[in-house]
Amino acid sequence: MTHSSYSPTRTSRTAGPYASQLPIVDLAAADRGPQARKLLHAQLHSAAHDVGFFQLVGHGVTEAETRALTSAMRAFFALPEADRLSLDNLNSPHFRGYTRIGDERTAGARDWRDQLDIGAERPARVPAPWEPPYWWLEGPNQWPAALPELRTAALHWIDRLSGVAERLLHELLASIGAPVDFYDDIFGPRAHPHLKLVRYPGSSGEGDDQGVGAHKDYGFLTLLLQDQVGGLQVQREDGEFHDVPPLPGAFVVNLGELLEVATDGYLVATNHRVVSPPGATERYSVPFFYNPRLDARIAPLDFPYADRAPGVTVDPANPLFAEYGRNELKGKLRAHPSVAARHHAELLLHPEERPAQLV
């Protein structure tokens, strides 16, 4: 597989007037001939290596598809509280359903938002004693009976964005000279996509502004649909958090920790957060997480720039495991302590296992 002539170095990353803007990548350029695809690869390479975030256009998702999802989402959050609470994720050992405002945690602090967590629609799986506990994460979703259109739109969105993310991952791997199908076998029909429908209700009125605290995503790719209110911030090379201005029709894409680990830090997962909108202003967003099978072991990527990889940022408080499911379960237990305490108290009694090497 050939790769672009782009030859980046970490020292080229400097703060400047552009710092509040993200690169804009047009995925449709892959179909416009060799020269356009070569430019696409140079842009993807730079964005993924230098920033870890970019705005994606040319993805093919239509306004009608987007409108179907966002209209159903707004209708859900307009339901009476009792209807939303009937889907409380406390009902679900699979961490599916509705999370009340302030009930999710990032780095131990509450996130001032409520949300509906949705995944692939599968039967409940109760792991046998000899099976890894992350199989608890497979199971059915909870849906509002009054809004059948939400189920239709959300499951369509998962399928649609899984296709976009697969294509994007192929082009991203090609951009750094890696085999485009290197990770195909860890996705497929048993992949573990995750969709959140999120509402930020405005300021908590208690002096903090944490819509969601600073964090990195732990999968492969995240595709975020955000409204025009704003509030997403990305930590750039100057160490500061910069606003990501909403771009109509674009997805904000960021790389997850597994891609950083798989490339020994050559591709970067970047800290980001959401600042609560002021007053009673509401903000809506739809993050989609493109994740592999729960039992997938993430092999290191072989690519021509591997000798320039700076190594992975090590965080003792956030160990990364070779099996994807262990990473996601770790995150769920931390983010949803009430669900963990109700359904998985035995998992909270054991100290964190030592991380496995990615092999």
GROMACS .gro file of N, CA, C and O in nm, residues 199-317:
model
  476
  199ARG      N    1  -2.872   1.582   2.590
  199ARG     CA    2  -2.922   1.718   2.609
  199ARG      C    3  -2.845   1.783   2.723
  199ARG      O    4  -2.834   1.726   2.833
  200TYR      N    5  -2.792   1.901   2.697
  200TYR     CA    6  -2.732   1.985   2.801
  200TYR      C    7  -2.835   2.092   2.836
  200TYR      O    8  -2.868   2.175   2.752
  201PRO      N    9  -2.889   2.091   2.958
  201PRO     CA   10  -3.003   2.179   2.989
  201PRO      C   11  -2.966   2.322   3.024
  201PRO      O   12  -3.054   2.400   3.062
  202GLY      N   13  -2.840   2.357   3.013
  202GLY     CA   14  -2.797   2.490   3.055
  202GLY      C   15  -2.713   2.481   3.181
  202GLY      O   16  -2.670   2.374   3.223
  203SER      N   17  -2.690   2.594   3.243
  203SER     CA   18  -2.606   2.599   3.361
  203SER      C   19  -2.672   2.530   3.479
  203SER      O   20  -2.794   2.535   3.496
  204SER      N   21  -2.590   2.464   3.562
  204SER     CA   22  -2.642   2.400   3.682
  204SER      C   23  -2.682   2.503   3.788
  204SER      O   24  -2.755   2.470   3.882
  205GLY      N   25  -2.630   2.626   3.774
  205GLY     CA   26  -2.659   2.730   3.872
  205GLY      C   27  -2.581   2.715   4.001
  205GLY      O   28  -2.609   2.785   4.099
  206GLU      N   29  -2.481   2.627   4.001
  206GLU     CA   30  -2.404   2.602   4.123
  206GLU      C   31  -2.258   2.640   4.106
  206GLU      O   32  -2.171   2.592   4.180
  207GLY      N   33  -2.229   2.722   4.007
  207GLY     CA   34  -2.095   2.775   3.994
  207GLY      C   35  -1.999   2.691   3.912
  207GLY      O   36  -1.885   2.731   3.893
  208ASP      N   37  -2.044   2.574   3.866
  208ASP     CA   38  -1.957   2.497   3.778
  208ASP      C   39  -2.016   2.499   3.637
  208ASP      O   40  -2.131   2.536   3.617
  209ASP      N   41  -1.936   2.462   3.540
  209ASP     CA   42  -1.985   2.465   3.402
  209ASP      C   43  -1.951   2.336   3.330
  209ASP      O   44  -1.938   2.334   3.208
  210GLN      N   45  -1.938   2.225   3.403
  210GLN     CA   46  -1.902   2.098   3.343
  210GLN      C   47  -2.023   2.033   3.278
  210GLN      O   48  -2.105   1.970   3.345
  211GLY      N   49  -2.034   2.051   3.146
  211GLY     CA   50  -2.133   1.974   3.072
  211GLY      C   51  -2.089   1.829   3.068
  211GLY      O   52  -2.163   1.737   3.103
  212VAL      N   53  -1.966   1.807   3.024
  212VAL     CA   54  -1.897   1.680   3.041
  212VAL      C   55  -1.750   1.713   3.061
  212VAL      O   56  -1.694   1.799   2.994
  213GLY      N   57  -1.687   1.645   3.156
  213GLY     CA   58  -1.550   1.677   3.191
  213GLY      C   59  -1.450   1.632   3.086
  213GLY      O   60  -1.481   1.553   2.995
  214ALA      N   61  -1.329   1.682   3.097
  214ALA     CA   62  -1.223   1.651   3.001
  214ALA      C   63  -1.193   1.501   3.001
  214ALA      O   64  -1.179   1.439   3.106
  215HIS      N   65  -1.183   1.445   2.881
  215HIS     CA   66  -1.161   1.301   2.869
  215HIS      C   67  -1.115   1.270   2.728
  215HIS      O   68  -1.122   1.353   2.637
  216LYS      N   69  -1.070   1.146   2.710
  216LYS     CA   70  -1.045   1.090   2.578
  216LYS      C   71  -1.142   0.973   2.559
  216LYS      O   72  -1.180   0.908   2.655
  217ASP      N   73  -1.182   0.948   2.435
  217ASP     CA   74  -1.268   0.834   2.407
  217ASP      C   75  -1.181   0.709   2.396
  217ASP      O   76  -1.067   0.715   2.352
  218TYR      N   77  -1.239   0.594   2.434
  218TYR     CA   78  -1.153   0.475   2.442
  218TYR      C   79  -1.174   0.375   2.329
  218TYR      O   80  -1.119   0.266   2.334
  219GLY      N   81  -1.250   0.411   2.225
  219GLY     CA   82  -1.266   0.321   2.112
  219GLY      C   83  -1.175   0.357   1.997
  219GLY      O   84  -1.059   0.396   2.016
  220PHE      N   85  -1.229   0.345   1.874
  220PHE     CA   86  -1.152   0.376   1.754
  220PHE      C   87  -1.181   0.516   1.704
  220PHE      O   88  -1.092   0.600   1.694
  221LEU      N   89  -1.307   0.541   1.666
  221LEU     CA   90  -1.346   0.670   1.610
  221LEU      C   91  -1.477   0.716   1.672
  221LEU      O   92  -1.565   0.634   1.699
  222THR      N   93  -1.491   0.847   1.692
  222THR     CA   94  -1.616   0.907   1.736
  222THR      C   95  -1.660   1.007   1.630
  222THR      O   96  -1.580   1.090   1.586
  223LEU      N   97  -1.786   0.999   1.589
  223LEU     CA   98  -1.846   1.094   1.496
  223LEU      C   99  -1.957   1.168   1.568
  223LEU      O  100  -2.055   1.106   1.610
  224LEU      N  101  -1.939   1.297   1.586
  224LEU     CA  102  -2.031   1.377   1.666
  224LEU      C  103  -2.113   1.471   1.578
  224LEU      O  104  -2.057   1.548   1.500
  225LEU      N  105  -2.244   1.464   1.596
  225LEU     CA  106  -2.334   1.563   1.537
  225LEU      C  107  -2.369   1.662   1.648
  225LEU      O  108  -2.425   1.624   1.751
  226GLN      N  109  -2.332   1.789   1.630
  226GLN     CA  110  -2.365   1.889   1.731
  226GLN      C  111  -2.455   1.996   1.670
  226GLN      O  112  -2.452   2.021   1.550
  227ASP      N  113  -2.538   2.057   1.755
  227ASP     CA  114  -2.625   2.164   1.706
  227ASP      C  115  -2.545   2.294   1.699
  227ASP      O  116  -2.422   2.295   1.710
  228GLN      N  117  -2.617   2.406   1.683
  228GLN     CA  118  -2.549   2.534   1.660
  228GLN      C  119  -2.518   2.611   1.789
  228GLN      O  120  -2.468   2.724   1.783
  229VAL      N  121  -2.546   2.552   1.904
  229VAL     CA  122  -2.524   2.623   2.031
  229VAL      C  123  -2.375   2.630   2.065
  229VAL      O  124  -2.325   2.731   2.115
  230GLY      N  125  -2.301   2.525   2.036
  230GLY     CA  126  -2.159   2.523   2.070
  230GLY      C  127  -2.137   2.479   2.214
  230GLY      O  128  -2.230   2.454   2.290
  231GLY      N  129  -2.010   2.471   2.252
  231GLY     CA  130  -1.973   2.428   2.386
  231GLY      C  131  -1.866   2.320   2.387
  231GLY      O  132  -1.798   2.302   2.487
  232LEU      N  133  -1.850   2.249   2.273
  232LEU     CA  134  -1.743   2.151   2.263
  232LEU      C  135  -1.609   2.223   2.258
  232LEU      O  136  -1.592   2.321   2.185
  233GLN      N  137  -1.513   2.174   2.337
  233GLN     CA  138  -1.379   2.231   2.337
  233GLN      C  139  -1.275   2.119   2.327
  233GLN      O  140  -1.292   2.012   2.386
  234VAL      N  141  -1.169   2.146   2.253
  234VAL     CA  142  -1.062   2.050   2.230
  234VAL      C  143  -0.932   2.109   2.284
  234VAL      O  144  -0.902   2.227   2.261
  235GLN      N  145  -0.856   2.027   2.354
  235GLN     CA  146  -0.727   2.072   2.406
  235GLN      C  147  -0.625   2.067   2.292
  235GLN      O  148  -0.601   1.962   2.233
  236ARG      N  149  -0.567   2.181   2.262
  236ARG     CA  150  -0.472   2.190   2.152
  236ARG      C  151  -0.329   2.189   2.204
  236ARG      O  152  -0.302   2.175   2.323
  237GLU      N  153  -0.234   2.206   2.111
  237GLU     CA  154  -0.093   2.190   2.145
  237GLU      C  155  -0.041   2.295   2.241
  237GLU      O  156   0.066   2.278   2.300
  238ASP      N  157  -0.115   2.406   2.260
  238ASP     CA  158  -0.073   2.505   2.358
  238ASP      C  159  -0.121   2.471   2.499
  238ASP      O  160  -0.098   2.546   2.593
  239GLY      N  161  -0.188   2.357   2.513
  239GLY     CA  162  -0.238   2.314   2.643
  239GLY      C  163  -0.372   2.371   2.682
  239GLY      O  164  -0.431   2.329   2.782
  240GLU      N  165  -0.422   2.465   2.603
  240GLU     CA  166  -0.550   2.529   2.633
  240GLU      C  167  -0.664   2.457   2.561
  240GLU      O  168  -0.643   2.391   2.459
  241PHE      N  169  -0.785   2.472   2.616
  241PHE     CA  170  -0.904   2.418   2.551
  241PHE      C  171  -0.964   2.525   2.460
  241PHE      O  172  -0.988   2.638   2.503
  242HIS      N  173  -0.986   2.487   2.333
  242HIS     CA  174  -1.035   2.581   2.233
  242HIS      C  175  -1.173   2.537   2.184
  242HIS      O  176  -1.200   2.418   2.167
  243ASP      N  177  -1.259   2.635   2.160
  243ASP     CA  178  -1.393   2.606   2.111
  243ASP      C  179  -1.387   2.542   1.973
  243ASP      O  180  -1.299   2.572   1.892
  244VAL      N  181  -1.483   2.453   1.948
  244VAL     CA  182  -1.501   2.394   1.816
  244VAL      C  183  -1.628   2.454   1.756
  244VAL      O  184  -1.739   2.414   1.791
  245PRO      N  185  -1.615   2.555   1.670
  245PRO     CA  186  -1.734   2.619   1.614
  245PRO      C  187  -1.817   2.518   1.535
  245PRO      O  188  -1.763   2.442   1.453
  246PRO      N  189  -1.948   2.513   1.557
  246PRO     CA  190  -2.032   2.420   1.480
  246PRO      C  191  -2.024   2.451   1.331
  246PRO      O  192  -2.024   2.566   1.290
  247LEU      N  193  -2.015   2.346   1.251
  247LEU     CA  194  -2.011   2.358   1.106
  247LEU      C  195  -2.130   2.280   1.051
  247LEU      O  196  -2.135   2.157   1.062
  248PRO      N  197  -2.231   2.349   0.997
  248PRO     CA  198  -2.353   2.281   0.951
  248PRO      C  199  -2.322   2.167   0.855
  248PRO      O  200  -2.242   2.182   0.763
  249GLY      N  201  -2.383   2.053   0.879
  249GLY     CA  202  -2.367   1.938   0.792
  249GLY      C  203  -2.244   1.855   0.816
  249GLY      O  204  -2.225   1.751   0.750
  250ALA      N  205  -2.158   1.896   0.909
  250ALA     CA  206  -2.033   1.823   0.935
  250ALA      C  207  -2.044   1.739   1.060
  250ALA      O  208  -2.121   1.770   1.152
  251PHE      N  209  -1.967   1.632   1.063
  251PHE     CA  210  -1.945   1.557   1.187
  251PHE      C  211  -1.809   1.598   1.244
  251PHE      O  212  -1.710   1.607   1.170
  252VAL      N  213  -1.805   1.621   1.374
  252VAL     CA  214  -1.676   1.638   1.441
  252VAL      C  215  -1.623   1.499   1.470
  252VAL      O  216  -1.690   1.419   1.536
  253VAL      N  217  -1.505   1.467   1.419
  253VAL     CA  218  -1.446   1.335   1.434
  253VAL      C  219  -1.327   1.344   1.529
  253VAL      O  220  -1.244   1.434   1.516
  254ASN      N  221  -1.322   1.251   1.622
  254ASN     CA  222  -1.200   1.239   1.702
  254ASN      C  223  -1.157   1.093   1.712
  254ASN      O  224  -1.238   1.001   1.700
  255LEU      N  225  -1.028   1.075   1.730
  255LEU     CA  226  -0.969   0.942   1.740
  255LEU      C  227  -0.976   0.895   1.884
  255LEU      O  228  -0.956   0.973   1.978
  256GLY      N  229  -1.002   0.765   1.902
  256GLY     CA  230  -1.004   0.707   2.035
  256GLY      C  231  -0.868   0.654   2.077
  256GLY      O  232  -0.774   0.645   1.997
  257GLU      N  233  -0.860   0.615   2.201
  257GLU     CA  234  -0.733   0.571   2.259
  257GLU      C  235  -0.680   0.444   2.194
  257GLU      O  236  -0.558   0.422   2.189
  258LEU      N  237  -0.768   0.359   2.142
  258LEU     CA  238  -0.719   0.235   2.082
  258LEU      C  239  -0.636   0.262   1.957
  258LEU      O  240  -0.539   0.191   1.930
  259LEU      N  241  -0.672   0.365   1.879
  259LEU     CA  242  -0.590   0.399   1.763
  259LEU      C  243  -0.458   0.459   1.805
  259LEU      O  244  -0.355   0.437   1.741
  260GLU      N  245  -0.458   0.536   1.914
  260GLU     CA  246  -0.331   0.589   1.964
  260GLU      C  247  -0.239   0.476   2.009
  260GLU      O  248  -0.121   0.471   1.976
  261VAL      N  249  -0.296   0.381   2.084
  261VAL     CA  250  -0.215   0.269   2.131
  261VAL      C  251  -0.168   0.183   2.015
  261VAL      O  252  -0.052   0.139   2.011
  262ALA      N  253  -0.258   0.157   1.919
  262ALA     CA  254  -0.223   0.070   1.807
  262ALA      C  255  -0.110   0.128   1.723
  262ALA      O  256  -0.036   0.053   1.657
  263THR      N  257  -0.093   0.260   1.723
  263THR     CA  258   0.013   0.325   1.645
  263THR      C  259   0.124   0.379   1.736
  263THR      O  260   0.207   0.459   1.691
  264ASP      N  261   0.127   0.335   1.859
  264ASP     CA  262   0.229   0.376   1.956
  264ASP      C  263   0.238   0.528   1.968
  264ASP      O  264   0.346   0.586   1.980
  265GLY      N  265   0.123   0.593   1.960
  265GLY     CA  266   0.118   0.737   1.979
  265GLY      C  267   0.132   0.819   1.854
  265GLY      O  268   0.126   0.942   1.861
  266TYR      N  269   0.149   0.754   1.738
  266TYR     CA  270   0.163   0.832   1.615
  266TYR      C  271   0.032   0.903   1.580
  266TYR      O  272   0.031   1.020   1.540
  267LEU      N  273  -0.078   0.832   1.592
  267LEU     CA  274  -0.209   0.895   1.584
  267LEU      C  275  -0.253   0.928   1.726
  267LEU      O  276  -0.228   0.851   1.818
  268VAL      N  277  -0.319   1.042   1.743
  268VAL     CA  278  -0.339   1.091   1.878
  268VAL      C  279  -0.487   1.094   1.917
  268VAL      O  280  -0.574   1.132   1.838
  269ALA      N  281  -0.512   1.050   2.039
  269ALA     CA  282  -0.641   1.070   2.104
  269ALA      C  283  -0.628   1.195   2.190
  269ALA      O  284  -0.531   1.209   2.266
  270THR      N  285  -0.721   1.286   2.175
  270THR     CA  286  -0.706   1.421   2.231
  270THR      C  287  -0.811   1.447   2.337
  270THR      O  288  -0.929   1.414   2.320
  271ASN      N  289  -0.769   1.512   2.445
  271ASN     CA  290  -0.863   1.553   2.549
  271ASN      C  291  -0.966   1.651   2.493
  271ASN      O  292  -0.932   1.742   2.417
  272HIS      N  293  -1.090   1.632   2.535
  272HIS     CA  294  -1.196   1.726   2.496
  272HIS      C  295  -1.300   1.731   2.608
  272HIS      O  296  -1.304   1.643   2.694
  273ARG      N  297  -1.382   1.832   2.604
  273ARG     CA  298  -1.483   1.851   2.708
  273ARG      C  299  -1.597   1.934   2.649
  273ARG      O  300  -1.588   1.984   2.537
  274VAL      N  301  -1.705   1.945   2.726
  274VAL     CA  302  -1.816   2.032   2.688
  274VAL      C  303  -1.844   2.126   2.803
  274VAL      O  304  -1.860   2.083   2.918
  275VAL      N  305  -1.847   2.254   2.772
  275VAL     CA  306  -1.884   2.357   2.869
  275VAL      C  307  -2.035   2.379   2.859
  275VAL      O  308  -2.089   2.395   2.750
  276SER      N  309  -2.102   2.379   2.973
  276SER     CA  310  -2.247   2.397   2.973
  276SER      C  311  -2.286   2.529   2.908
  276SER      O  312  -2.220   2.631   2.929
  277PRO      N  313  -2.394   2.529   2.830
  277PRO     CA  314  -2.441   2.655   2.774
  277PRO      C  315  -2.492   2.746   2.885
  277PRO      O  316  -2.531   2.698   2.992
  278PRO      N  317  -2.491   2.876   2.863
  278PRO     CA  318  -2.527   2.969   2.971
  278PRO      C  319  -2.677   2.967   3.000
  278PRO      O  320  -2.760   2.938   2.913
  279GLY      N  321  -2.709   3.001   3.123
  279GLY     CA  322  -2.849   3.016   3.162
  279GLY      C  323  -2.929   2.892   3.138
  279GLY      O  324  -2.890   2.781   3.172
  280ALA      N  325  -3.045   2.910   3.077
  280ALA     CA  326  -3.135   2.798   3.048
  280ALA      C  327  -3.126   2.752   2.903
  280ALA      O  328  -3.212   2.679   2.855
  281THR      N  329  -3.021   2.795   2.832
  281THR     CA  330  -3.003   2.753   2.693
  281THR      C  331  -2.978   2.603   2.686
  281THR      O  332  -2.894   2.549   2.758
  282GLU      N  333  -3.051   2.534   2.599
  282GLU     CA  334  -3.030   2.391   2.581
  282GLU      C  335  -2.937   2.365   2.463
  282GLU      O  336  -2.937   2.439   2.365
  283ARG      N  337  -2.857   2.260   2.476
  283ARG     CA  338  -2.772   2.215   2.368
  283ARG      C  339  -2.798   2.067   2.346
  283ARG      O  340  -2.808   1.991   2.442
  284TYR      N  341  -2.805   2.027   2.220
  284TYR     CA  342  -2.826   1.886   2.185
  284TYR      C  343  -2.707   1.836   2.104
  284TYR      O  344  -2.654   1.907   2.019
  285SER      N  345  -2.667   1.714   2.132
  285SER     CA  346  -2.560   1.654   2.053
  285SER      C  347  -2.582   1.504   2.043
  285SER      O  348  -2.650   1.443   2.126
  286VAL      N  349  -2.522   1.445   1.938
  286VAL     CA  350  -2.537   1.302   1.912
  286VAL      C  351  -2.399   1.243   1.884
  286VAL      O  352  -2.354   1.245   1.768
  287PRO      N  353  -2.329   1.195   1.986
  287PRO     CA  354  -2.203   1.126   1.959
  287PRO      C  355  -2.227   0.979   1.921
  287PRO      O  356  -2.308   0.911   1.983
  288PHE      N  357  -2.155   0.934   1.820
  288PHE     CA  358  -2.159   0.795   1.776
  288PHE      C  359  -2.018   0.739   1.790
  288PHE      O  360  -1.922   0.796   1.739
  289PHE      N  361  -2.007   0.625   1.858
  289PHE     CA  362  -1.877   0.566   1.886
  289PHE      C  363  -1.861   0.437   1.804
  289PHE      O  364  -1.940   0.343   1.819
  290TYR      N  365  -1.761   0.436   1.719
  290TYR     CA  366  -1.733   0.322   1.632
  290TYR      C  367  -1.635   0.230   1.704
  290TYR      O  368  -1.515   0.259   1.714
  291ASN      N  369  -1.689   0.122   1.756
  291ASN     CA  370  -1.611   0.033   1.842
  291ASN      C  371  -1.608  -0.108   1.785
  291ASN      O  372  -1.704  -0.153   1.722
  292PRO      N  373  -1.502  -0.183   1.810
  292PRO     CA  374  -1.492  -0.320   1.760
  292PRO      C  375  -1.571  -0.418   1.848
  292PRO      O  376  -1.640  -0.378   1.942
  293ARG      N  377  -1.560  -0.546   1.818
  293ARG     CA  378  -1.619  -0.649   1.902
  293ARG      C  379  -1.566  -0.637   2.045
  293ARG      O  380  -1.452  -0.597   2.068
  294LEU      N  381  -1.647  -0.675   2.140
  294LEU     CA  382  -1.604  -0.667   2.279
  294LEU      C  383  -1.482  -0.756   2.305
  294LEU      O  384  -1.395  -0.720   2.385
  295ASP      N  385  -1.474  -0.869   2.238
  295ASP     CA  386  -1.362  -0.960   2.263
  295ASP      C  387  -1.245  -0.936   2.168
  295ASP      O  388  -1.151  -1.016   2.164
  296ALA      N  389  -1.249  -0.827   2.093
  296ALA     CA  390  -1.141  -0.797   1.999
  296ALA      C  391  -1.012  -0.763   2.074
  296ALA      O  392  -1.013  -0.685   2.169
  297ARG      N  393  -0.905  -0.822   2.030
  297ARG     CA  394  -0.771  -0.785   2.079
  297ARG      C  395  -0.706  -0.698   1.972
  297ARG      O  396  -0.698  -0.737   1.855
  298ILE      N  397  -0.660  -0.581   2.013
  298ILE     CA  398  -0.616  -0.479   1.917
  298ILE      C  399  -0.468  -0.498   1.885
  298ILE      O  400  -0.381  -0.469   1.968
  299ALA      N  401  -0.441  -0.547   1.766
  299ALA     CA  402  -0.302  -0.571   1.725
  299ALA      C  403  -0.233  -0.440   1.691
  299ALA      O  404  -0.295  -0.348   1.636
  300PRO      N  405  -0.104  -0.428   1.723
  300PRO     CA  406  -0.029  -0.308   1.683
  300PRO      C  407  -0.028  -0.295   1.531
  300PRO      O  408  -0.019  -0.394   1.459
  301LEU      N  409  -0.035  -0.173   1.483
  301LEU     CA  410  -0.041  -0.147   1.340
  301LEU      C  411   0.099  -0.138   1.282
  301LEU      O  412   0.187  -0.073   1.338
  302ASP      N  413   0.119  -0.203   1.169
  302ASP     CA  414   0.246  -0.195   1.097
  302ASP      C  415   0.230  -0.091   0.986
  302ASP      O  416   0.149  -0.107   0.895
  303PHE      N  417   0.309   0.017   0.994
  303PHE     CA  418   0.296   0.124   0.894
  303PHE      C  419   0.430   0.196   0.882
  303PHE      O  420   0.514   0.190   0.972
  304PRO      N  421   0.454   0.265   0.769
  304PRO     CA  422   0.587   0.318   0.740
  304PRO      C  423   0.638   0.424   0.836
  304PRO      O  424   0.760   0.446   0.844
  305TYR      N  425   0.548   0.490   0.908
  305TYR     CA  426   0.592   0.598   0.997
  305TYR      C  427   0.609   0.550   1.142
  305TYR      O  428   0.629   0.631   1.232
  306ALA      N  429   0.605   0.420   1.163
  306ALA     CA  430   0.608   0.367   1.300
  306ALA      C  431   0.735   0.408   1.375
  306ALA      O  432   0.733   0.426   1.497
  307ASP      N  433   0.846   0.427   1.301
  307ASP     CA  434   0.970   0.464   1.370
  307ASP      C  435   0.968   0.607   1.421
  307ASP      O  436   1.056   0.649   1.496
  308ARG      N  437   0.867   0.684   1.382
  308ARG     CA  438   0.854   0.822   1.430
  308ARG      C  439   0.752   0.834   1.543
  308ARG      O  440   0.725   0.944   1.591
  309ALA      N  441   0.696   0.721   1.582
  309ALA     CA  442   0.593   0.725   1.687
  309ALA      C  443   0.656   0.764   1.821
  309ALA      O  444   0.760   0.709   1.859
  310PRO      N  445   0.595   0.856   1.893
  310PRO     CA  446   0.655   0.906   2.017
  310PRO      C  447   0.623   0.823   2.139
  310PRO      O  448   0.672   0.851   2.248
  311GLY      N  449   0.538   0.721   2.124
  311GLY     CA  450   0.494   0.643   2.240
  311GLY      C  451   0.359   0.693   2.290
  311GLY      O  452   0.318   0.806   2.262
  312VAL      N  453   0.294   0.608   2.364
  312VAL     CA  454   0.160   0.638   2.413
  312VAL      C  455   0.169   0.712   2.546
  312VAL      O  456   0.255   0.682   2.630
  313THR      N  457   0.081   0.809   2.563
  313THR     CA  458   0.072   0.877   2.692
  313THR      C  459   0.023   0.779   2.797
  313THR      O  460  -0.081   0.715   2.779
  314VAL      N  461   0.096   0.765   2.904
  314VAL     CA  462   0.062   0.669   3.009
  314VAL      C  463  -0.012   0.741   3.121
  314VAL      O  464   0.036   0.841   3.173
  315ASP      N  465  -0.127   0.689   3.155
  315ASP     CA  466  -0.207   0.743   3.265
  315ASP      C  467  -0.236   0.629   3.362
  315ASP      O  468  -0.320   0.543   3.334
  316PRO      N  469  -0.166   0.625   3.479
  316PRO     CA  470  -0.187   0.515   3.572
  316PRO      C  471  -0.331   0.502   3.619
  316PRO      O  472  -0.375   0.393   3.658
  317ALA      N  473  -0.406   0.612   3.615
  317ALA     CA  474  -0.546   0.607   3.658
  317ALA      C  475  -0.638   0.554   3.549
  317ALA      O  476  -0.757   0.533   3.573
   0.00000   0.00000   0.00000
